[in-house]
mmCIF file of C-alpha atoms and ligand atoms in Angstrom:
data_model
loop_
_atom_site.group_PDB
_atom_site.id
_atom_site.type_symbol
_atom_site.label_atom_id
_atom_site.label_comp_id
_atom_site.label_asym_id
_atom_site.label_seq_id
_atom_site.Cartn_x
_atom_site.Cartn_y
_atom_site.Cartn_z
ATOM 1 C CA UNK A 1 144.644 56.208 82.149
ATOM 2 C CA UNK A 2 140.831 56.249 82.996
ATOM 3 C CA UNK A 3 141.932 57.512 86.237
ATOM 4 C CA UNK A 4 144.136 60.591 84.512
ATOM 5 C CA UNK A 5 141.089 61.192 82.132
ATOM 6 C CA UNK A 6 138.420 61.747 84.891
ATOM 7 C CA UNK A 7 141.055 64.181 86.860
ATOM 8 C CA UNK A 8 141.745 66.142 83.909
ATOM 9 C CA UNK A 9 138.368 66.417 82.065
ATOM 10 C CA UNK A 10 137.049 67.188 85.594
ATOM 11 C CA UNK A 11 139.418 69.892 86.545
ATOM 12 C CA UNK A 12 139.078 71.131 82.908
ATOM 13 C CA UNK A 13 135.407 71.694 83.211
ATOM 14 C CA UNK A 14 135.620 73.304 86.733
ATOM 15 C CA UNK A 15 138.145 75.695 85.602
ATOM 16 C CA UNK A 16 137.150 79.373 85.945
ATOM 17 C CA UNK A 17 139.558 81.440 84.032
ATOM 18 C CA UNK A 18 142.224 80.944 81.097
ATOM 19 C CA UNK A 19 145.245 81.152 83.637
ATOM 20 C CA UNK A 20 143.849 78.075 85.290
ATOM 21 C CA UNK A 21 143.219 76.344 81.722
ATOM 22 C CA UNK A 22 146.940 76.992 80.762
ATOM 23 C CA UNK A 23 148.157 75.551 84.270
ATOM 24 C CA UNK A 24 146.120 72.402 83.481
ATOM 25 C CA UNK A 25 147.695 72.204 80.069
ATOM 26 C CA UNK A 26 151.086 72.325 81.222
ATOM 27 C CA UNK A 27 150.259 69.646 84.130
ATOM 28 C CA UNK A 28 148.569 67.318 81.874
ATOM 29 C CA UNK A 29 150.302 67.417 78.292
ATOM 30 C CA UNK A 30 152.948 70.223 78.727
ATOM 31 C CA UNK A 31 156.609 68.760 78.357
ATOM 32 C CA UNK A 32 156.991 67.361 81.957
ATOM 33 C CA UNK A 33 153.089 66.672 81.990
ATOM 34 C CA UNK A 34 151.439 63.540 83.145
ATOM 35 C CA UNK A 35 150.590 62.223 79.911
ATOM 36 C CA UNK A 36 153.927 63.120 78.352
ATOM 37 C CA UNK A 37 155.739 61.255 81.294
ATOM 38 C CA UNK A 38 153.561 58.194 80.397
ATOM 39 C CA UNK A 39 154.438 58.452 76.732
ATOM 40 C CA UNK A 40 157.956 58.017 77.774
ATOM 41 C CA UNK A 41 157.349 55.082 79.394
ATOM 42 C CA UNK A 42 156.007 53.223 75.963
ATOM 43 C CA UNK A 43 160.272 52.564 75.364
ATOM 44 C CA UNK A 44 160.336 50.419 78.425
ATOM 45 C CA UNK A 45 157.239 48.416 77.424
ATOM 46 C CA UNK A 46 157.133 45.093 75.303
ATOM 47 C CA UNK A 47 155.919 45.415 71.787
ATOM 48 C CA UNK A 48 152.567 44.061 72.520
ATOM 49 C CA UNK A 49 151.766 46.547 75.368
ATOM 50 C CA UNK A 50 153.168 49.092 73.557
ATOM 51 C CA UNK A 51 150.519 48.402 70.560
ATOM 52 C CA UNK A 52 147.662 48.633 73.005
ATOM 53 C CA UNK A 53 149.287 51.395 75.093
ATOM 54 C CA UNK A 54 150.424 53.775 72.587
ATOM 55 C CA UNK A 55 147.005 54.502 70.571
ATOM 56 C CA UNK A 56 145.400 54.692 73.882
ATOM 57 C CA UNK A 57 147.627 57.409 75.145
ATOM 58 C CA UNK A 58 147.532 59.472 72.013
ATOM 59 C CA UNK A 59 143.754 59.094 72.382
ATOM 60 C CA UNK A 60 143.772 60.538 75.887
ATOM 61 C CA UNK A 61 146.230 63.475 74.917
ATOM 62 C CA UNK A 62 143.962 64.432 71.945
ATOM 63 C CA UNK A 63 141.066 64.191 74.219
ATOM 64 C CA UNK A 64 142.462 66.242 76.725
ATOM 65 C CA UNK A 65 143.558 68.954 74.207
ATOM 66 C CA UNK A 66 140.212 69.041 72.740
ATOM 67 C CA UNK A 67 138.880 69.524 75.809
ATOM 68 C CA UNK A 68 141.293 72.445 76.987
ATOM 69 C CA UNK A 69 140.620 74.344 73.319
ATOM 70 C CA UNK A 70 136.694 73.811 73.806
ATOM 71 C CA UNK A 71 136.915 75.208 77.351
ATOM 72 C CA UNK A 72 139.106 77.904 76.107
ATOM 73 C CA UNK A 73 136.517 78.614 73.548
ATOM 74 C CA UNK A 74 133.664 78.904 76.113
ATOM 75 C CA UNK A 75 135.372 81.172 78.274
ATOM 76 C CA UNK A 76 136.334 83.527 75.717
ATOM 77 C CA UNK A 77 132.517 83.504 74.677
ATOM 78 C CA UNK A 78 131.589 84.271 78.276
ATOM 79 C CA UNK A 79 133.996 86.930 78.647
ATOM 80 C CA UNK A 80 132.557 88.371 75.711
ATOM 81 C CA UNK A 81 128.876 88.178 76.526
ATOM 82 C CA UNK A 82 130.192 89.483 79.855
ATOM 83 C CA UNK A 83 131.601 92.691 78.209
ATOM 84 C CA UNK A 84 128.311 93.114 76.048
ATOM 85 C CA UNK A 85 126.047 92.824 78.927
ATOM 86 C CA UNK A 86 127.959 95.890 80.379
ATOM 87 C CA UNK A 87 128.030 98.007 77.167
ATOM 88 C CA UNK A 88 124.571 97.541 76.185
ATOM 89 C CA UNK A 89 122.872 100.459 74.806
ATOM 90 C CA UNK A 90 119.285 100.897 74.106
ATOM 91 C CA UNK A 91 119.091 103.020 71.077
ATOM 92 C CA UNK A 92 115.673 103.518 71.224
ATOM 93 C CA UNK A 93 115.082 104.729 74.481
ATOM 94 C CA UNK A 94 114.407 108.800 74.139
ATOM 95 C CA UNK A 95 117.621 111.039 74.735
ATOM 96 C CA UNK A 96 118.381 112.651 77.920
ATOM 97 C CA UNK A 97 118.490 116.397 77.363
ATOM 98 C CA UNK A 98 120.983 118.398 79.345
ATOM 99 C CA UNK A 99 119.939 121.498 80.639
ATOM 100 C CA UNK A 100 122.285 124.364 79.799
ATOM 101 C CA UNK A 101 120.272 127.280 80.709
ATOM 102 C CA UNK A 102 119.091 129.590 78.180
ATOM 103 C CA UNK A 103 120.015 133.472 76.741
ATOM 104 C CA UNK A 104 117.814 136.021 78.582
ATOM 105 C CA UNK A 105 115.652 137.994 76.544
ATOM 106 C CA UNK A 106 117.694 141.154 77.008
ATOM 107 C CA UNK A 107 120.660 139.575 75.338
ATOM 108 C CA UNK A 108 118.848 138.205 72.774
ATOM 109 C CA UNK A 109 117.319 141.617 71.876
ATOM 110 C CA UNK A 110 120.363 142.910 72.340
ATOM 111 C CA UNK A 111 122.031 140.754 69.722
ATOM 112 C CA UNK A 112 119.268 141.054 67.014
ATOM 113 C CA UNK A 113 119.405 144.671 67.274
ATOM 114 C CA UNK A 114 123.343 144.609 66.691
ATOM 115 C CA UNK A 115 122.764 142.231 63.733
ATOM 116 C CA UNK A 116 120.544 144.372 61.803
ATOM 117 C CA UNK A 117 122.453 147.504 62.774
ATOM 118 C CA UNK A 118 125.619 145.564 61.583
ATOM 119 C CA UNK A 119 123.851 145.016 58.444
ATOM 120 C CA UNK A 120 123.736 148.684 57.477
ATOM 121 C CA UNK A 121 127.116 149.570 58.657
ATOM 122 C CA UNK A 122 127.038 150.198 61.995
ATOM 123 C CA UNK A 123 129.713 148.743 64.249
ATOM 124 C CA UNK A 124 129.257 148.721 68.271
ATOM 125 C CA UNK A 125 130.790 150.947 70.658
ATOM 126 C CA UNK A 126 130.859 151.155 74.563
ATOM 127 C CA UNK A 127 131.373 153.316 77.276
ATOM 128 C CA UNK A 128 131.815 153.025 80.970
ATOM 129 C CA UNK A 129 128.604 152.668 83.117
ATOM 130 C CA UNK A 130 130.074 155.153 85.843
ATOM 131 C CA UNK A 131 130.652 158.124 84.091
ATOM 132 C CA UNK A 132 131.126 162.124 84.831
ATOM 133 C CA UNK A 133 128.607 164.796 85.013
ATOM 134 C CA UNK A 134 130.680 166.183 81.799
ATOM 135 C CA UNK A 135 130.017 163.039 79.577
ATOM 136 C CA UNK A 136 126.521 162.195 80.917
ATOM 137 C CA UNK A 137 125.169 165.812 80.653
ATOM 138 C CA UNK A 138 127.147 168.770 79.819
ATOM 139 C CA UNK A 139 128.869 167.583 76.651
ATOM 140 C CA UNK A 140 125.055 166.750 75.674
ATOM 141 C CA UNK A 141 123.990 170.207 75.831
ATOM 142 C CA UNK A 142 122.374 169.570 79.504
ATOM 143 C CA UNK A 143 123.941 172.559 81.753
ATOM 144 C CA UNK A 144 123.683 172.020 85.249
ATOM 145 C CA UNK A 145 120.547 173.933 85.776
ATOM 146 C CA UNK A 146 118.903 172.127 83.068
ATOM 147 C CA UNK A 147 115.338 170.407 84.138
ATOM 148 C CA UNK A 148 116.376 167.303 82.244
ATOM 149 C CA UNK A 149 118.666 166.298 84.973
ATOM 150 C CA UNK A 150 116.076 166.552 87.564
ATOM 151 C CA UNK A 151 113.662 164.551 85.218
ATOM 152 C CA UNK A 152 116.409 161.866 84.864
ATOM 153 C CA UNK A 153 115.993 160.637 88.721
ATOM 154 C CA UNK A 154 120.158 160.522 88.289
ATOM 155 C CA UNK A 155 122.021 158.207 90.817
ATOM 156 C CA UNK A 156 125.238 160.356 91.957
ATOM 157 C CA UNK A 157 128.442 158.532 93.245
ATOM 158 C CA UNK A 158 129.101 159.270 96.742
ATOM 159 C CA UNK A 159 132.490 160.953 97.244
ATOM 160 C CA UNK A 160 134.548 161.420 100.457
ATOM 161 C CA UNK A 161 134.764 164.705 101.896
ATOM 162 C CA UNK A 162 138.004 166.601 100.275
ATOM 163 C CA UNK A 163 137.534 164.477 97.119
ATOM 164 C CA UNK A 164 137.550 167.132 94.727
ATOM 165 C CA UNK A 165 137.423 165.017 91.410
ATOM 166 C CA UNK A 166 134.832 165.821 89.090
ATOM 167 C CA UNK A 167 131.298 164.280 90.124
ATOM 168 C CA UNK A 168 130.477 160.874 88.836
ATOM 169 C CA UNK A 169 127.134 159.494 88.111
ATOM 170 C CA UNK A 170 125.532 156.123 87.088
ATOM 171 C CA UNK A 171 124.996 156.801 83.612
ATOM 172 C CA UNK A 172 121.266 157.827 82.992
ATOM 173 C CA UNK A 173 121.122 156.852 79.166
ATOM 174 C CA UNK A 174 123.544 155.672 76.613
ATOM 175 C CA UNK A 175 124.051 159.100 74.678
ATOM 176 C CA UNK A 176 127.511 159.784 76.567
ATOM 177 C CA UNK A 177 128.776 156.630 74.555
ATOM 178 C CA UNK A 178 128.242 159.502 71.404
ATOM 179 C CA UNK A 179 130.412 161.538 72.786
ATOM 180 C CA UNK A 180 132.979 159.040 73.705
ATOM 181 C CA UNK A 181 132.976 157.659 70.259
ATOM 182 C CA UNK A 182 133.585 160.994 68.522
ATOM 183 C CA UNK A 183 136.455 161.703 70.440
ATOM 184 C CA UNK A 184 137.554 158.592 69.583
ATOM 185 C CA UNK A 185 137.555 158.178 65.929
ATOM 186 C CA UNK A 186 136.159 161.841 64.980
ATOM 187 C CA UNK A 187 133.868 162.074 61.865
ATOM 188 C CA UNK A 188 132.560 160.369 59.658
ATOM 189 C CA UNK A 189 131.101 157.641 62.135
ATOM 190 C CA UNK A 190 128.406 155.158 62.211
ATOM 191 C CA UNK A 191 127.852 153.398 65.523
ATOM 192 C CA UNK A 192 125.203 151.811 67.999
ATOM 193 C CA UNK A 193 126.062 151.498 71.457
ATOM 194 C CA UNK A 194 123.677 149.117 73.587
ATOM 195 C CA UNK A 195 124.176 149.024 77.374
ATOM 196 C CA UNK A 196 122.804 149.378 81.083
ATOM 197 C CA UNK A 197 121.590 152.419 82.236
ATOM 198 C CA UNK A 198 120.340 153.662 85.582
ATOM 199 C CA UNK A 199 117.567 155.984 86.921
ATOM 200 C CA UNK A 200 115.795 155.835 90.645
ATOM 201 C CA UNK A 201 112.744 154.607 89.573
ATOM 202 C CA UNK A 202 110.759 151.746 90.095
ATOM 203 C CA UNK A 203 107.037 150.338 88.841
ATOM 204 C CA UNK A 204 105.589 147.963 86.329
ATOM 205 C CA UNK A 205 107.289 149.739 83.572
ATOM 206 C CA UNK A 206 110.447 151.265 85.248
ATOM 207 C CA UNK A 207 113.368 149.405 87.027
ATOM 208 C CA UNK A 208 116.681 151.415 88.406
ATOM 209 C CA UNK A 209 118.578 149.519 85.908
ATOM 210 C CA UNK A 210 117.318 149.236 82.579
ATOM 211 C CA UNK A 211 119.013 148.765 78.810
ATOM 212 C CA UNK A 212 119.167 151.317 76.020
ATOM 213 C CA UNK A 213 120.929 151.314 72.566
ATOM 214 C CA UNK A 214 122.054 154.513 70.998
ATOM 215 C CA UNK A 215 122.778 155.238 67.410
ATOM 216 C CA UNK A 216 124.609 157.585 66.113
ATOM 217 C CA UNK A 217 125.718 158.479 62.294
ATOM 218 C CA UNK A 218 127.529 161.516 61.432
ATOM 219 C CA UNK A 219 128.962 162.389 57.834
ATOM 220 C CA UNK A 220 128.897 165.534 55.221
ATOM 221 C CA UNK A 221 125.469 165.060 54.227
ATOM 222 C CA UNK A 222 123.242 163.242 56.822
ATOM 223 C CA UNK A 223 119.496 164.375 56.924
ATOM 224 C CA UNK A 224 116.411 163.444 58.667
ATOM 225 C CA UNK A 225 115.424 161.490 55.882
ATOM 226 C CA UNK A 226 118.154 159.074 56.622
ATOM 227 C CA UNK A 227 117.066 158.705 59.791
ATOM 228 C CA UNK A 228 113.746 157.657 58.936
ATOM 229 C CA UNK A 229 114.927 155.363 56.427
ATOM 230 C CA UNK A 230 117.297 153.377 58.860
ATOM 231 C CA UNK A 231 114.624 153.319 61.539
ATOM 232 C CA UNK A 232 111.855 152.055 59.411
ATOM 233 C CA UNK A 233 114.358 149.356 57.966
ATOM 234 C CA UNK A 234 115.371 148.303 61.459
ATOM 235 C CA UNK A 235 111.679 147.936 62.700
ATOM 236 C CA UNK A 236 110.757 145.918 59.765
ATOM 237 C CA UNK A 237 113.261 143.788 60.677
ATOM 238 C CA UNK A 238 113.226 143.740 64.046
ATOM 239 C CA UNK A 239 109.535 143.040 64.136
ATOM 240 C CA UNK A 240 109.670 140.731 61.263
ATOM 241 C CA UNK A 241 107.068 142.462 59.285
ATOM 242 C CA UNK A 242 106.807 143.386 55.609
ATOM 243 C CA UNK A 243 105.448 146.655 56.302
ATOM 244 C CA UNK A 244 105.118 149.178 59.169
ATOM 245 C CA UNK A 245 104.132 152.672 59.424
ATOM 246 C CA UNK A 246 106.316 155.372 61.725
ATOM 247 C CA UNK A 247 104.778 158.510 63.041
ATOM 248 C CA UNK A 248 107.743 161.082 64.095
ATOM 249 C CA UNK A 249 106.411 163.495 66.356
ATOM 250 C CA UNK A 250 108.204 166.839 67.139
ATOM 251 C CA UNK A 251 109.743 166.534 70.459
ATOM 252 C CA UNK A 252 112.700 168.197 72.456
ATOM 253 C CA UNK A 253 115.958 166.738 73.499
ATOM 254 C CA UNK A 254 119.027 169.079 74.526
ATOM 255 C CA UNK A 255 121.253 166.944 72.354
ATOM 256 C CA UNK A 256 119.486 167.364 69.099
ATOM 257 C CA UNK A 257 117.588 169.812 66.771
ATOM 258 C CA UNK A 258 115.604 169.425 65.596
ATOM 259 C CA UNK A 259 114.267 166.411 67.535
ATOM 260 C CA UNK A 260 111.515 163.816 67.128
ATOM 261 C CA UNK A 261 109.789 161.046 69.270
ATOM 262 C CA UNK A 262 109.230 157.932 66.964
ATOM 263 C CA UNK A 263 105.746 155.796 67.231
ATOM 264 C CA UNK A 264 104.661 152.613 65.282
ATOM 265 C CA UNK A 265 101.426 151.667 64.330
ATOM 266 C CA UNK A 266 99.933 148.864 65.814
ATOM 267 C CA UNK A 267 96.897 146.848 67.577
ATOM 268 C CA UNK A 268 96.142 145.723 70.785
ATOM 269 C CA UNK A 269 93.255 143.690 69.857
ATOM 270 C CA UNK A 270 92.258 140.454 72.048
ATOM 271 C CA UNK A 271 95.230 141.729 74.538
ATOM 272 C CA UNK A 272 98.281 141.096 72.061
ATOM 273 C CA UNK A 273 99.995 143.510 70.255
ATOM 274 C CA UNK A 274 100.321 143.287 66.469
ATOM 275 C CA UNK A 275 102.926 145.597 64.871
ATOM 276 C CA UNK A 276 101.896 147.358 61.687
ATOM 277 C CA UNK A 277 98.387 147.308 61.713
ATOM 278 C CA UNK A 278 95.491 149.001 63.902
ATOM 279 C CA UNK A 279 94.434 152.246 65.256
ATOM 280 C CA UNK A 280 97.289 152.423 68.060
ATOM 281 C CA UNK A 281 100.439 154.342 68.241
ATOM 282 C CA UNK A 282 103.405 153.042 70.297
ATOM 283 C CA UNK A 283 106.389 155.050 71.148
ATOM 284 C CA UNK A 284 109.611 153.461 70.976
ATOM 285 C CA UNK A 285 112.566 155.830 70.778
ATOM 286 C CA UNK A 286 113.703 159.508 70.945
ATOM 287 C CA UNK A 287 115.645 160.925 67.963
ATOM 288 C CA UNK A 288 116.946 163.816 65.840
ATOM 289 C CA UNK A 289 120.127 165.535 64.288
ATOM 290 C CA UNK A 290 122.838 165.738 66.355
ATOM 291 C CA UNK A 291 122.784 169.329 68.144
ATOM 292 C CA UNK A 292 125.986 171.259 67.124
ATOM 293 C CA UNK A 293 127.040 172.113 70.395
ATOM 294 C CA UNK A 294 127.407 168.275 70.845
ATOM 295 C CA UNK A 295 129.530 167.820 67.828
ATOM 296 C CA UNK A 296 131.830 170.670 69.180
ATOM 297 C CA UNK A 297 131.922 169.184 72.643
ATOM 298 C CA UNK A 298 133.223 165.842 70.918
ATOM 299 C CA UNK A 299 135.579 167.652 68.817
ATOM 300 C CA UNK A 300 133.747 167.798 65.739
ATOM 301 C CA UNK A 301 133.643 170.593 63.498
ATOM 302 C CA UNK A 302 129.661 171.316 62.823
ATOM 303 C CA UNK A 303 130.287 173.501 60.095
ATOM 304 C CA UNK A 304 131.517 170.242 58.356
ATOM 305 C CA UNK A 305 129.949 167.383 59.846
ATOM 306 C CA UNK A 306 126.219 166.710 60.700
ATOM 307 C CA UNK A 307 124.187 163.674 61.052
ATOM 308 C CA UNK A 308 121.289 161.847 63.504
ATOM 309 C CA UNK A 309 121.228 160.089 67.007
ATOM 310 C CA UNK A 310 118.661 157.897 68.290
ATOM 311 C CA UNK A 311 118.035 156.341 71.655
ATOM 312 C CA UNK A 312 115.584 153.085 72.040
ATOM 313 C CA UNK A 313 114.934 151.177 74.992
ATOM 314 C CA UNK A 314 115.671 147.631 74.500
ATOM 315 C CA UNK A 315 113.789 146.113 77.453
ATOM 316 C CA UNK A 316 110.892 148.248 75.972
ATOM 317 C CA UNK A 317 111.314 146.721 72.634
ATOM 318 C CA UNK A 318 111.845 143.273 74.138
ATOM 319 C CA UNK A 319 108.617 143.413 75.737
ATOM 320 C CA UNK A 320 106.847 144.244 72.650
ATOM 321 C CA UNK A 321 108.062 141.704 70.538
ATOM 322 C CA UNK A 322 107.957 138.448 72.922
ATOM 323 C CA UNK A 323 104.615 139.795 74.745
ATOM 324 C CA UNK A 324 106.268 140.367 78.281
ATOM 325 C CA UNK A 325 104.327 142.291 80.349
ATOM 326 C CA UNK A 326 106.168 143.247 83.668
ATOM 327 C CA UNK A 327 109.764 144.888 82.798
ATOM 328 C CA UNK A 328 110.338 143.512 86.685
ATOM 329 C CA UNK A 329 110.259 139.941 85.543
ATOM 330 C CA UNK A 330 113.631 140.506 83.681
ATOM 331 C CA UNK A 331 115.353 140.976 86.834
ATOM 332 C CA UNK A 332 113.639 138.391 89.090
ATOM 333 C CA UNK A 333 116.255 135.617 88.070
ATOM 334 C CA UNK A 334 113.158 133.318 88.133
ATOM 335 C CA UNK A 335 114.356 130.237 86.237
ATOM 336 C CA UNK A 336 110.913 129.322 85.262
ATOM 337 C CA UNK A 337 110.636 132.334 83.657
ATOM 338 C CA UNK A 338 113.979 132.133 81.784
ATOM 339 C CA UNK A 339 112.984 128.668 80.450
ATOM 340 C CA UNK A 340 109.881 129.884 79.216
ATOM 341 C CA UNK A 341 110.859 133.388 77.740
ATOM 342 C CA UNK A 342 114.637 132.185 77.440
ATOM 343 C CA UNK A 343 116.399 131.264 74.039
ATOM 344 C CA UNK A 344 118.481 128.450 72.898
ATOM 345 C CA UNK A 345 121.978 129.117 73.901
ATOM 346 C CA UNK A 346 123.359 128.076 70.219
ATOM 347 C CA UNK A 347 120.790 129.946 68.175
ATOM 348 C CA UNK A 348 122.954 133.199 67.431
ATOM 349 C CA UNK A 349 120.346 135.550 65.729
ATOM 350 C CA UNK A 350 121.494 136.557 62.280
ATOM 351 C CA UNK A 351 119.516 138.277 59.420
ATOM 352 C CA UNK A 352 120.202 135.287 57.094
ATOM 353 C CA UNK A 353 119.301 132.677 59.408
ATOM 354 C CA UNK A 354 116.439 134.453 61.101
ATOM 355 C CA UNK A 355 116.448 136.746 64.274
ATOM 356 C CA UNK A 356 114.213 134.598 66.595
HETATM 357 N N1 DAH B 1 118.949 160.052 75.704
HETATM 358 C C1 DAH B 1 117.501 159.831 75.617
HETATM 359 C C2 DAH B 1 116.666 159.304 76.766
HETATM 360 O O1 DAH B 1 117.322 158.689 77.591
HETATM 361 C C3 DAH B 1 117.122 159.020 74.214
HETATM 362 C C4 DAH B 1 117.535 159.556 72.755
HETATM 363 C C5 DAH B 1 116.800 160.883 72.472
HETATM 364 C C6 DAH B 1 118.648 159.519 72.500
HETATM 365 C C7 DAH B 1 117.169 161.384 71.254
HETATM 366 C C8 DAH B 1 119.191 160.045 71.519
HETATM 367 C C9 DAH B 1 118.576 161.106 70.748
HETATM 368 O O2 DAH B 1 120.446 160.365 70.835
HETATM 369 O O3 DAH B 1 118.636 161.903 69.452
HETATM 370 O O4 DAH B 1 115.616 159.508 76.810
#
């Protein structure tokens, strides 16, 4: 019995996992285990022998059973410790932010402008970036000989010889979307059209591709006063100031009559731009009452309908609001620049939650 005890206590102590332990249990105290077989021998013993051997065997069986269950509990504890070591997490460590990229200032400003005009009842219209001469010029009352065509440094699309389709251009402004929108829905209409435009020009304040937003509001009795109010509301909301002074300067565009360019009061003191104060004026857009010929070209009866239009440079107002000195940086795709000027991807500009 002592040999058996030493053997099994040793084996149990050395067991490395629960299935080894289970094998040992079967070998020692299972139905046909060594100790169970010894117990069967008790019947063949004399009563005196039995009196000492019986309790001793029972004690041995108990000892082995409790060694087995103690070892089982120890193995389970060790397995749990092992798992906890692997799954351990230090919640006091700083988080690891994932670089998600940022929203480009042009996209941000386009969203801001859209949110402001949407609040005033304007919906968003679109047109193609490659458009015909007709939509980009003629329909807007800019005939072939008009100096405005030359001024715009237009990119003309190449046509193969014998291809007699009408000439196409990269649109030089978003104004052709006025024509397309009125053709589509007629009057009354209230839309803005943000998008890319193209001109062959390149320096600190000009890039061959840039962005404009067109505005158009046609109804029975829309006047310059409505234009002025809408633009004032826009500028206040966009620059996030309570008060702003606008200056309407008489100007000329073939597609509006009368026409005005609009400047905002600002100061450049200390090299930073402040909107709404100071003695400087800064031009931000062109506008006017839509020319009767333009309405007519778009299928809207000018004896019944009238309204205003405006065209604004998105890149320009982005530079102004966010203090970006060189327009060309917008198109360099420099990640460091984007991280500096970019906007969080999930911060969608709205009027109630704040634009920027
Ligand atoms: N299309 C003009 C440009 O690109 C801007 C403009 C001026 C648009 C007056 C308008 C407008 O709608 O009424 O320079």
